[in-house]
Coordinates of C-alpha atoms in Angstrom, one line a residue:
M1 CA 0.0 0.0 0.0
A2 CA 1.4 3.4 -1.0
D3 CA 2.3 6.0 1.6
I4 CA -0.4 8.7 2.0
I5 CA 1.2 11.2 4.4
Q6 CA 3.1 14.0 2.8
L7 CA 4.9 17.1 3.9
L8 CA 3.1 20.3 2.9
P9 CA 4.9 22.7 0.6
D10 CA 6.2 25.8 2.4
H11 CA 3.8 28.2 0.6
V12 CA 0.8 26.1 1.7
A13 CA 2.1 25.8 5.3
N14 CA 2.6 29.6 5.4
Q15 CA -1.0 30.2 4.2
I16 CA -2.4 27.8 6.8
A17 CA -0.3 29.6 9.5
A18 CA -1.6 32.9 8.2
G19 CA -5.1 31.8 9.0
E20 CA -4.2 31.8 12.7
V21 CA -2.4 35.1 12.7
V22 CA -4.2 37.1 10.1
Q23 CA -8.0 37.0 10.2
R24 CA -8.8 40.5 8.8
P25 CA -6.9 43.8 8.2
A26 CA -7.2 44.6 12.0
S27 CA -4.9 41.6 12.7
V28 CA -2.2 43.1 10.4
V29 CA -2.5 46.5 12.2
K30 CA -2.1 44.8 15.6
E31 CA 1.0 42.8 14.6
L32 CA 2.8 45.7 12.8
M33 CA 2.1 48.2 15.6
E34 CA 3.3 45.8 18.3
N35 CA 6.5 45.3 16.3
A36 CA 7.1 49.0 16.1
I37 CA 6.7 49.3 19.9
D38 CA 9.1 46.5 20.5
A39 CA 11.6 48.4 18.2
G40 CA 11.6 51.2 20.7
A41 CA 9.7 53.7 18.6
T42 CA 8.5 57.1 20.1
T43 CA 6.4 58.1 17.1
I44 CA 4.2 55.6 15.2
K45 CA 2.1 56.4 12.1
L46 CA -0.7 54.1 10.8
I47 CA -2.0 54.6 7.3
I48 CA -4.8 52.5 5.8
K49 CA -6.9 52.5 2.7
D50 CA -10.3 50.9 2.1
A51 CA -10.4 49.8 5.8
G52 CA -7.1 48.0 5.3
K53 CA -8.1 45.8 2.4
T54 CA -6.0 47.8 -0.1
L55 CA -3.2 49.1 2.2
V56 CA -2.0 48.9 5.8
Q57 CA 1.2 50.8 6.4
V58 CA 3.0 51.4 9.8
I59 CA 5.9 53.9 10.0
D60 CA 8.0 54.1 13.1
D61 CA 11.2 55.8 14.3
G62 CA 12.5 52.8 16.1
K63 CA 16.0 51.2 16.0
G64 CA 15.5 49.6 12.5
M65 CA 17.1 46.5 11.1
S66 CA 20.3 45.5 9.4
V67 CA 20.3 43.9 5.9
T68 CA 20.5 40.4 7.3
D69 CA 17.8 40.9 9.9
A70 CA 15.5 42.5 7.3
R71 CA 15.7 39.4 5.1
L72 CA 15.5 37.0 8.1
S73 CA 12.5 38.6 9.6
F74 CA 10.2 37.1 7.0
E75 CA 11.3 33.5 7.8
R76 CA 9.0 31.4 9.9
H77 CA 9.6 31.3 13.6
A78 CA 12.5 33.9 13.4
T79 CA 12.5 36.2 16.4
S80 CA 14.9 38.3 18.4
K81 CA 13.1 37.8 21.7
I82 CA 13.3 34.1 22.4
R83 CA 16.4 31.9 22.9
S84 CA 14.9 29.1 25.0
A85 CA 11.6 27.8 26.1
D86 CA 12.1 29.3 29.6
D87 CA 12.1 32.8 28.0
L88 CA 8.3 32.3 27.3
F89 CA 7.8 32.9 31.1
Q90 CA 9.9 36.1 31.2
L91 CA 8.2 38.0 28.4
H92 CA 8.4 41.8 28.5
T93 CA 7.7 42.4 24.8
K94 CA 4.8 42.1 22.4
G95 CA 5.7 39.7 19.6
F96 CA 7.8 36.6 20.4
R97 CA 6.7 33.8 18.1
G98 CA 8.4 35.1 14.9
E99 CA 5.5 34.2 12.6
A100 CA 3.7 37.5 12.1
L101 CA 5.7 38.8 9.1
A102 CA 6.0 35.4 7.5
S103 CA 2.3 34.8 7.7
I104 CA 1.4 38.3 6.4
A105 CA 3.9 38.0 3.5
A106 CA 2.3 34.7 2.5
I107 CA -1.1 36.4 1.7
A108 CA -0.2 39.9 0.6
H109 CA 2.2 42.2 -1.2
V110 CA 4.7 43.5 1.4
E111 CA 7.2 46.3 1.0
L112 CA 9.7 46.8 3.9
K113 CA 12.0 49.8 4.2
T114 CA 14.3 50.0 7.2
K115 CA 17.5 51.7 8.4
Q116 CA 19.5 51.7 11.6
E117 CA 20.7 55.0 13.0
Q118 CA 24.4 54.4 12.5
E119 CA 23.9 53.4 8.8
D120 CA 24.0 55.8 5.9
V121 CA 21.5 54.0 3.7
G122 CA 18.7 51.5 4.4
T123 CA 17.3 48.3 2.9
C124 CA 14.1 47.8 0.8
I125 CA 12.6 44.4 0.4
E126 CA 9.5 43.5 -1.7
I127 CA 7.7 40.2 -1.2
E128 CA 4.6 38.8 -3.0
G129 CA 3.0 35.7 -1.6
S130 CA 6.2 34.5 0.2
N131 CA 8.2 35.1 -2.9
F132 CA 11.1 37.6 -2.7
V133 CA 10.7 39.9 -5.6
A134 CA 13.4 42.5 -5.0
Q135 CA 16.0 43.6 -2.4
E136 CA 17.9 46.8 -2.9
V137 CA 19.6 49.7 -1.1
V138 CA 17.3 52.7 -0.5
V139 CA 17.5 56.2 1.2
T140 CA 15.1 56.2 4.1
P141 CA 14.9 57.8 7.5
K142 CA 15.8 55.9 10.7
G143 CA 13.3 53.3 11.7
T144 CA 11.0 50.9 9.8
S145 CA 8.2 51.3 7.3
I146 CA 6.1 48.3 6.4
A147 CA 3.4 48.5 3.7
V148 CA 1.0 45.6 3.4
K149 CA -1.0 45.8 0.1
N150 CA -3.8 43.7 -1.4
L151 CA -4.5 41.5 1.6
F152 CA -5.6 37.9 0.6
F153 CA -4.9 38.6 -3.1
N154 CA -4.0 34.9 -3.6
I155 CA -6.8 33.5 -1.5
P156 CA -10.0 34.9 -3.0
A157 CA -12.2 32.7 -0.7
R158 CA -10.7 34.3 2.4
R159 CA -11.1 37.8 0.9
N160 CA -14.8 37.1 0.4
F161 CA -15.2 36.5 4.1
L162 CA -14.2 40.1 4.9
K163 CA -17.1 42.3 5.8
S164 CA -18.0 45.8 4.6
N165 CA -15.6 48.7 5.0
T166 CA -17.6 50.1 7.9
V167 CA -17.3 46.9 9.9
E168 CA -13.6 46.3 9.0
L169 CA -12.7 49.9 9.9
R170 CA -14.4 49.4 13.3
H171 CA -12.2 46.4 14.0
V172 CA -9.1 48.4 12.9
I173 CA -10.0 51.3 15.2
D174 CA -10.6 48.8 18.1
E175 CA -7.1 47.3 17.6
F176 CA -5.7 50.8 17.4
H177 CA -7.4 51.8 20.7
R178 CA -6.0 48.7 22.4
V179 CA -2.4 49.5 21.4
V180 CA -2.5 53.3 22.1
L181 CA -4.2 53.0 25.5
A182 CA -1.4 50.7 26.7
H183 CA 1.3 53.1 25.7
P184 CA 0.5 56.8 26.5
N185 CA 4.2 57.5 26.4
I186 CA 4.3 57.0 22.6
S187 CA 2.9 59.4 20.0
F188 CA 0.4 57.9 17.5
S189 CA -1.3 59.1 14.4
F190 CA -3.9 57.4 12.3
F191 CA -4.9 58.1 8.7
N192 CA -7.8 56.5 6.8
N193 CA -8.2 57.2 3.0
G194 CA -6.1 60.3 3.4
S195 CA -8.1 61.8 6.3
N196 CA -6.6 62.2 9.8
I197 CA -8.8 60.2 12.3
F198 CA -6.5 60.3 15.4
N199 CA -3.5 62.5 16.3
L200 CA -2.4 61.4 19.8
P201 CA 0.5 63.2 21.4
T202 CA 2.6 61.8 24.3
S203 CA 0.5 62.3 27.5
N204 CA -0.5 60.7 30.8
Y205 CA -3.0 57.9 30.9
R206 CA -6.0 60.0 31.7
Q207 CA -5.3 62.5 28.9
R208 CA -4.8 59.6 26.5
I209 CA -8.3 58.3 27.3
V210 CA -9.8 61.8 26.9
N211 CA -8.0 62.3 23.6
I212 CA -9.5 59.1 22.2
F213 CA -13.1 59.2 23.6
G214 CA -13.8 62.9 23.8
A215 CA -13.5 65.7 26.3
K216 CA -16.7 64.7 28.0
T217 CA -15.1 61.5 29.2
N218 CA -12.9 63.4 31.7
E219 CA -15.9 63.9 34.1
K220 CA -16.9 60.3 33.9
L221 CA -13.7 58.8 35.2
V222 CA -13.0 57.5 38.7
P223 CA -9.3 56.7 39.5
V224 CA -8.4 53.3 40.8
E225 CA -5.0 52.7 42.5
E226 CA -3.9 49.6 44.4
D227 CA -0.4 48.2 45.0
T228 CA 0.1 44.8 46.6
E229 CA 2.8 42.1 46.4
V230 CA 0.8 40.0 44.0
L231 CA -0.8 42.7 41.8
K232 CA -0.5 46.4 41.0
I233 CA -3.7 48.0 39.7
S234 CA -3.9 51.5 38.1
G235 CA -6.4 53.1 35.8
F236 CA -9.9 54.4 35.8
V237 CA -13.5 53.1 35.9
G238 CA -16.6 55.0 34.6
K239 CA -19.2 56.4 36.9
P240 CA -22.4 54.3 37.1
E241 CA -24.7 57.0 35.7
F242 CA -22.6 56.9 32.4
A243 CA -22.9 53.1 32.0
K244 CA -23.7 52.0 28.4
K245 CA -25.8 49.3 26.8
T246 CA -22.8 48.0 25.0
R247 CA -19.4 46.7 26.2
G248 CA -17.3 49.0 24.0
E249 CA -15.3 50.9 26.6
Q250 CA -13.9 47.9 28.6
Y251 CA -10.1 47.5 28.6
F252 CA -7.9 45.2 30.6
F253 CA -4.1 45.5 30.2
V254 CA -1.8 43.0 31.8
N255 CA 1.9 44.1 31.6
D256 CA 0.9 46.6 28.8
R257 CA -0.8 43.9 26.8
F258 CA -4.5 44.0 26.0
I259 CA -6.4 40.9 27.2
K260 CA -10.0 39.6 27.3
S261 CA -11.1 37.9 30.5
A262 CA -14.7 37.1 31.4
Y263 CA -13.6 36.1 34.9
L264 CA -12.0 39.5 35.7
N265 CA -14.8 41.3 34.0
H266 CA -17.2 39.7 36.4
A267 CA -15.1 41.1 39.3
I268 CA -15.7 44.6 38.0
S269 CA -19.4 44.0 37.5
S270 CA -19.7 42.7 41.1
A271 CA -18.0 45.8 42.4
F272 CA -20.8 47.8 40.6
D273 CA -23.5 45.6 42.0
G274 CA -26.6 47.7 42.9
L275 CA -25.3 50.8 41.1
L276 CA -26.1 50.0 37.5
K277 CA -29.4 50.1 35.6
G278 CA -30.5 46.8 34.2
G279 CA -28.9 45.8 30.9
T280 CA -26.0 48.4 31.2
H281 CA -22.3 47.7 31.5
P282 CA -19.6 49.8 33.3
S283 CA -16.7 51.3 31.5
Y284 CA -13.2 50.6 32.7
F285 CA -9.6 51.2 31.6
L286 CA -7.4 49.2 34.0
N287 CA -3.7 48.3 33.9
L288 CA -2.7 45.2 35.8
T289 CA 1.0 44.6 36.6
V290 CA 2.0 41.1 37.6
N291 CA 5.1 38.9 37.7
P292 CA 5.6 37.5 34.2
Q293 CA 6.4 34.1 35.7
T294 CA 2.8 33.9 37.0
I295 CA 1.1 34.2 33.6
D296 CA 1.1 32.2 30.4
I297 CA 0.5 34.3 27.3
N298 CA 1.1 31.5 24.7
I299 CA -2.3 29.9 24.9
H300 CA -4.2 31.7 22.1
P301 CA -3.1 32.6 18.6
T302 CA -4.1 36.2 19.0
K303 CA -2.5 36.4 22.5
T304 CA -5.5 38.2 23.9
E305 CA -6.2 35.5 26.5
I306 CA -3.9 34.9 29.4
K307 CA -3.7 32.1 31.9
F308 CA -3.1 33.2 35.5
D309 CA -1.6 31.1 38.3
D310 CA -4.0 32.4 41.0
E311 CA -7.1 33.9 39.4
H312 CA -9.1 33.9 42.7
T313 CA -6.7 36.3 44.4
L314 CA -6.7 38.6 41.4
Y315 CA -10.5 38.6 41.4
A316 CA -10.7 39.5 45.0
L317 CA -8.1 42.3 44.8
L318 CA -9.6 43.8 41.7
R319 CA -13.1 43.7 43.1
S320 CA -12.0 45.3 46.4
A321 CA -9.9 48.0 44.6
V322 CA -12.8 49.1 42.4
K323 CA -15.3 49.0 45.2
H324 CA -13.0 51.1 47.4
S325 CA -12.5 53.7 44.7
L326 CA -16.3 54.0 44.2
G327 CA -16.8 54.5 47.9
Q328 CA -13.8 56.9 48.3
F329 CA -15.1 59.3 45.7
N330 CA -18.7 59.1 47.0
I331 CA -19.9 57.2 44.0
A332 CA -21.2 54.2 46.0
P333 CA -23.5 54.7 49.1
V334 CA -21.7 54.1 52.4
L335 CA -23.0 53.6 55.9
D336 CA -22.8 57.1 57.3
F337 CA -24.6 58.6 60.4
D338 CA -23.6 62.2 59.8
R339 CA -26.1 64.6 61.3
D340 CA -28.1 67.0 59.2
S341 CA -26.1 70.2 58.9
T342 CA -29.4 72.3 58.9
L343 CA -29.9 71.4 62.5
D344 CA -26.5 72.9 63.6
T345 CA -26.5 76.3 65.5
P346 CA -25.7 79.2 63.1
Y347 CA -22.2 80.6 63.5
N348 CA -23.5 84.1 64.5
Y349 CA -25.4 82.7 67.5
K350 CA -22.9 80.3 68.9
A351 CA -21.5 82.9 71.4
N352 CA -24.9 84.1 72.6
G353 CA -26.2 82.9 76.0
V354 CA -29.3 80.8 76.4
S355 CA -32.3 82.6 77.9
S356 CA -35.0 80.6 79.6
P357 CA -38.6 81.2 78.4
K358 CA -41.0 83.1 80.8
V359 CA -44.5 81.9 81.5
E360 CA -47.0 84.7 82.5
V361 CA -50.2 83.7 84.3
D362 CA -53.4 85.9 84.6
K363 CA -54.1 85.5 88.3
S364 CA -57.5 87.3 88.1
F365 CA -58.8 84.7 85.6
N366 CA -61.8 82.7 87.0
P367 CA -63.4 80.1 84.7
F368 CA -66.4 79.8 87.1
K369 CA -67.2 83.4 87.2
D370 CA -70.6 83.0 85.5
S371 CA -71.5 79.6 87.0
T372 CA -73.7 78.9 90.0
N373 CA -72.1 76.9 92.8
L374 CA -74.7 74.8 94.6
G375 CA -72.1 73.8 97.3
G376 CA -71.2 70.4 98.6
N377 CA -70.5 67.6 96.1
H378 CA -73.3 68.6 93.8
P379 CA -72.3 69.1 90.2
R380 CA -71.9 72.6 88.9
T381 CA -74.2 73.9 86.2
F382 CA -73.3 76.7 83.8
K383 CA -75.5 79.4 82.4
T384 CA -76.3 79.1 78.7
Q385 CA -77.0 82.2 76.6
I386 CA -80.3 81.5 74.8
P387 CA -81.3 84.1 72.2
N388 CA -84.7 85.8 72.8
N389 CA -85.8 85.3 69.2
W390 CA -85.0 81.6 68.9
D391 CA -88.4 80.7 67.4
G392 CA -87.8 83.0 64.5
L393 CA -84.7 81.1 63.4
Y394 CA -86.8 78.4 61.7
V395 CA -89.2 80.7 59.9
G396 CA -89.2 79.9 56.1
L397 CA -86.8 76.9 56.3
E398 CA -89.4 74.5 54.9
S399 CA -90.1 76.7 51.8
K400 CA -86.3 77.1 51.3
G401 CA -85.8 73.4 51.3
N402 CA -88.5 72.8 48.7
D403 CA -87.0 75.5 46.5
F404 CA -83.6 73.9 46.9
Q405 CA -84.9 70.5 45.9
K406 CA -86.7 72.0 42.9
D407 CA -83.5 73.8 41.8
F408 CA -81.5 70.6 42.2
D409 CA -84.0 68.7 40.0
E410 CA -83.5 71.2 37.2
V411 CA -79.7 70.9 37.2
Q412 CA -78.4 69.7 33.8
F413 CA -75.1 67.7 33.8
E414 CA -72.7 68.2 30.9
S415 CA -72.2 65.0 29.0
E416 CA -68.7 63.6 28.7
E417 CA -67.0 64.1 25.3
S418 CA -67.0 60.9 23.3
T419 CA -63.5 59.8 22.3
V420 CA -62.5 57.2 19.8
S421 CA -61.2 54.0 21.5
L422 CA -58.1 52.3 20.3
F423 CA -60.1 49.1 20.3
D424 CA -63.5 48.3 18.8
D425 CA -65.7 47.5 21.8
D426 CA -68.3 45.7 19.6
K427 CA -65.6 43.6 18.0
Q428 CA -64.2 42.7 21.4
L429 CA -67.6 41.5 22.6
D430 CA -67.9 39.3 19.5
Q431 CA -64.5 37.7 20.1
T432 CA -64.6 34.3 21.7
Y433 CA -61.0 34.0 22.6
T434 CA -59.2 35.6 25.6
T435 CA -55.6 36.4 26.3
H436 CA -53.5 35.8 29.4
Q437 CA -49.9 36.9 30.2
I438 CA -47.5 34.3 31.7
H439 CA -44.5 35.5 33.8
N440 CA -44.7 38.9 32.1
K441 CA -43.1 37.4 29.0
Y442 CA -45.5 35.3 27.0
I443 CA -49.1 36.0 25.9
V444 CA -51.4 32.9 25.6
S445 CA -54.5 33.1 23.4
T446 CA -57.1 30.6 22.3
I447 CA -57.5 29.7 18.7
K448 CA -59.9 27.4 16.9
S449 CA -57.4 24.5 16.8
G450 CA -56.0 24.9 20.3
M451 CA -53.9 27.7 21.7
L452 CA -51.2 30.2 20.7
V453 CA -48.2 31.3 22.8
M454 CA -46.5 34.5 21.7
D455 CA -43.3 36.1 22.8
Q456 CA -44.3 39.7 23.6
H457 CA -40.8 41.2 23.0
R458 CA -40.2 39.6 19.7
A459 CA -43.8 40.2 18.5
H460 CA -43.5 43.9 19.3
Q461 CA -40.2 44.0 17.5
R462 CA -41.8 42.7 14.3
V463 CA -44.7 45.2 14.6
L464 CA -42.4 48.2 15.2
Y465 CA -39.9 47.1 12.5
E466 CA -42.5 47.1 9.8
E467 CA -43.9 50.4 11.0
F468 CA -40.5 52.1 11.0
L469 CA -39.6 50.6 7.6
Q470 CA -42.8 51.9 6.1
N471 CA -42.2 55.4 7.5
M472 CA -38.7 55.5 6.1
T473 CA -39.4 54.1 2.7
V474 CA -43.0 55.2 1.9
N475 CA -43.7 58.4 3.9
K476 CA -42.1 60.6 6.4
A477 CA -43.0 59.9 10.0
A478 CA -44.5 62.5 12.4
S479 CA -42.1 64.2 14.8
Q480 CA -42.8 65.8 18.1
Q481 CA -40.8 69.0 18.9
L482 CA -38.9 69.1 22.2
L483 CA -39.4 72.1 24.6
F484 CA -35.7 72.2 25.2
P485 CA -33.0 70.9 22.8
L486 CA -31.4 67.6 23.7
Y487 CA -27.6 67.5 23.7
L488 CA -25.9 64.1 23.4
H489 CA -22.2 63.5 23.4
F490 CA -20.4 61.0 21.2
T491 CA -16.9 60.1 20.1
P492 CA -15.7 61.4 16.8
Q493 CA -16.0 58.0 15.2
E494 CA -19.6 57.6 16.4
L495 CA -20.5 61.1 15.0
V496 CA -19.2 60.0 11.6
L497 CA -21.8 57.1 11.6
I498 CA -24.6 59.4 12.8
K499 CA -23.9 61.8 9.9
Q500 CA -24.1 58.8 7.5
L501 CA -27.5 57.8 9.0
Q502 CA -28.8 61.3 9.4
T503 CA -31.2 61.2 6.4
D504 CA -32.7 57.9 7.4
L505 CA -33.0 59.0 11.0
E506 CA -34.9 62.2 9.9
H507 CA -37.3 60.0 8.0
T508 CA -38.2 58.2 11.2
G509 CA -39.0 61.5 13.0
F510 CA -35.6 62.7 14.4
V511 CA -34.8 66.4 13.8
F512 CA -31.1 67.4 14.1
S513 CA -30.4 71.1 14.4
N514 CA -26.7 70.8 14.7
I515 CA -23.9 68.2 14.7
L516 CA -20.7 69.4 16.3
N517 CA -17.3 67.8 16.8
E518 CA -18.3 65.9 20.0
S519 CA -22.0 66.4 20.4
V520 CA -25.4 66.3 18.6
E521 CA -28.3 68.7 19.2
I522 CA -31.7 67.2 18.7
I523 CA -34.9 69.3 18.6
G524 CA -37.4 66.7 17.5
V525 CA -38.0 63.0 18.1
P526 CA -40.4 60.4 16.7
V527 CA -43.9 60.5 18.4
S528 CA -43.5 57.0 19.8
V529 CA -40.0 57.7 21.3
P530 CA -39.7 59.1 24.9
E531 CA -37.1 61.7 25.3
S532 CA -35.3 59.6 27.9
E533 CA -34.8 56.8 25.4
V534 CA -33.1 58.8 22.6
S535 CA -29.6 58.3 23.9
I536 CA -30.2 54.6 24.3
I537 CA -31.6 54.2 20.8
L538 CA -28.6 56.0 19.2
E539 CA -26.1 54.1 21.2
Q540 CA -27.7 50.8 20.2
L541 CA -27.9 51.9 16.6
I542 CA -24.2 52.8 16.5
S543 CA -23.3 49.4 18.0
D544 CA -25.5 47.6 15.5
V545 CA -24.0 49.5 12.5
E546 CA -20.5 48.7 13.7
N547 CA -21.1 45.0 14.6
E548 CA -24.1 43.6 12.7
V549 CA -22.4 43.5 9.4
P550 CA -24.3 45.8 7.0
D551 CA -23.0 44.1 3.8
S552 CA -24.2 44.9 0.2
H553 CA -27.5 43.0 0.8
F554 CA -28.1 45.0 4.0
S555 CA -29.5 48.5 3.6
A556 CA -28.9 51.2 6.2
T557 CA -32.6 51.8 6.3
D558 CA -33.3 48.2 7.2
L559 CA -30.6 48.2 9.9
L560 CA -31.9 51.4 11.4
A561 CA -35.5 50.0 11.5
K562 CA -34.2 46.8 13.2
S563 CA -32.1 48.7 15.8
M564 CA -35.0 51.1 16.7
A565 CA -37.5 48.2 17.0
K566 CA -35.1 46.4 19.3
S567 CA -34.7 49.4 21.5
L568 CA -38.3 50.4 21.8
A569 CA -40.0 47.0 21.9
I570 CA -41.9 45.9 25.0
K571 CA -39.3 44.3 27.2
T572 CA -39.6 40.9 28.9
G573 CA -40.9 41.4 32.4
Q574 CA -43.3 44.2 31.5
S575 CA -46.9 43.7 32.6
L576 CA -49.6 44.3 30.0
E577 CA -53.3 45.0 30.4
K578 CA -55.9 42.8 28.6
D579 CA -56.5 45.4 25.9
E580 CA -52.8 45.8 25.3
Q581 CA -52.4 42.0 25.0
E582 CA -55.2 41.7 22.5
H583 CA -54.0 44.7 20.6
L584 CA -50.5 43.3 20.3
V585 CA -51.9 40.0 19.0
N586 CA -54.0 41.8 16.4
R587 CA -51.2 44.0 15.3
L588 CA -48.8 41.1 14.9
F589 CA -51.1 39.2 12.6
A590 CA -51.6 42.3 10.5
C591 CA -47.9 42.3 9.7
K592 CA -46.5 40.9 6.4
E593 CA -44.2 38.5 8.2
P594 CA -45.8 37.7 11.6
N595 CA -44.0 34.4 12.0
V596 CA -40.5 35.7 12.8
S597 CA -38.9 38.7 14.5
P598 CA -36.7 41.1 12.5
T599 CA -33.7 38.9 13.5
N600 CA -35.5 35.7 12.1
R601 CA -36.5 34.2 15.5
K602 CA -39.9 32.8 16.2
T603 CA -42.5 35.2 17.5
F604 CA -45.1 32.6 18.4
I605 CA -45.9 28.9 18.6
T606 CA -49.2 27.0 18.3
M607 CA -50.3 23.9 20.1
S608 CA -53.4 21.9 18.9
V609 CA -55.9 20.2 21.2
D610 CA -54.6 16.8 20.1
E611 CA -51.1 17.8 21.2
L612 CA -52.4 18.9 24.5
D613 CA -54.3 15.6 24.9
K614 CA -51.1 13.6 24.3
K615 CA -49.5 15.4 27.2
F616 CA -52.1 13.8 29.5
I617 CA -51.7 10.2 28.3

């Protein structure tokens, strides 16, 4: 029998390895920026085109590479940071596997320019799909410039899996945030299609956060500081009143490396226990410094997950540190028996003496002056003043009473104004089915064949979705003007999305009077939208646009209608009156697609009498 196991060719092995390292343009951004930081750069410039699909370029002023190092850096598992396996537990750098540049070069066109400070000229290397095309001497400033062009040019199937430019740009910005927040001592700039998105000078940690997320962020931050033998914590958490519906502003850094940890995230959430509204998540920007020997970074291809030796201790310290900061800055309620300051003696009266009140008595007062004392133990009787014309007080009373009764009989009551009811009373009387609400989540109704069980939240989403979609595509929805303008603050990236969706939002009933650099002024909202829900709706909409993949078959109008329906639909746990239950059932079955919600999930199920009978067999 012939042998069937074969060694893979190098170019195939490189493409397979690239699948672990490079998933999208944001992966390239992460690897190249981390290499620039490891090179000791003080200024790093990121340039992308078409959300990184056409170009990702990182320029730094680091130490650069020699001719040999420049060529060797594209070989698999070539690195300057590891000499033995023990070095994996003493890591103080970003990249250490030596596979990033090799994997990127296998699936893109790469141009590298690098020069060391003591050299007069640098080196330029061009690679296309792991094949060295050219290597020559070039005049270039100190440092390194790597340009990655036409990502996945030789793997069309992988390129088809990339999302729209809006979604891919969101991922690139997320990776950029994760790198720049960990290194406020380095200056960064970010250009997308020729426009400058970020220009971040060297600063302290608080100023770096404010420069990224807007000036309004400064008032939302609560400092957290804790230094122990096991763990050092520094950074900021957001005040509870500014908690968001999404988890966007949550950053953990362990030894200046961004990580994801559901376990440590739970520690933060438990510290905020009782301070957050339902469905909201706190913001935090926390740096954790631990001994490198107590962590293992090499457990995930993207190096965003870390294994800790003693997670329980870190959990307890992190929770206590955040809880202490919230209490220290009077964010969380504490047990305090301070007296009310309004009961204190005013300052001007503290030196005055206390004067006793005087009680004066009228010694000549005699309550029995007009009474007759019969003496002994007999009770006293008092004179009563009886008017002489007492019998004239009742004259004419009978006739007045008759007139009053007569007048009262002639009173005409104003009939109440008849108003149009939302529900047809006659139709309701004719209906033979009734509705019941179970656990404030499901609505049960009888039908001819058995019964119907409807999810109230999904059903209302379907109703609102079709209503909003009709308003945006067929006619313009009604808008209610606000008495006072509503000012909402967003980051510059979020404002770009709002400007893109402004026309569709106006068709639903929103009226924007002004869109500034960091805020939006709204003077009108849709009739069905409470003023308090506007910020929640826009935050949810921005999150959906960034994360729900609006590809070519997805229209912005459709996405907007879905997002608003999700925000405004009746929530699980909300009690409904009988009329509201029946009205929701009727409105659902008046929809074009009543069977599923806007996210293609069932809105109701039916159960026949036969199925019910089988349950009792």
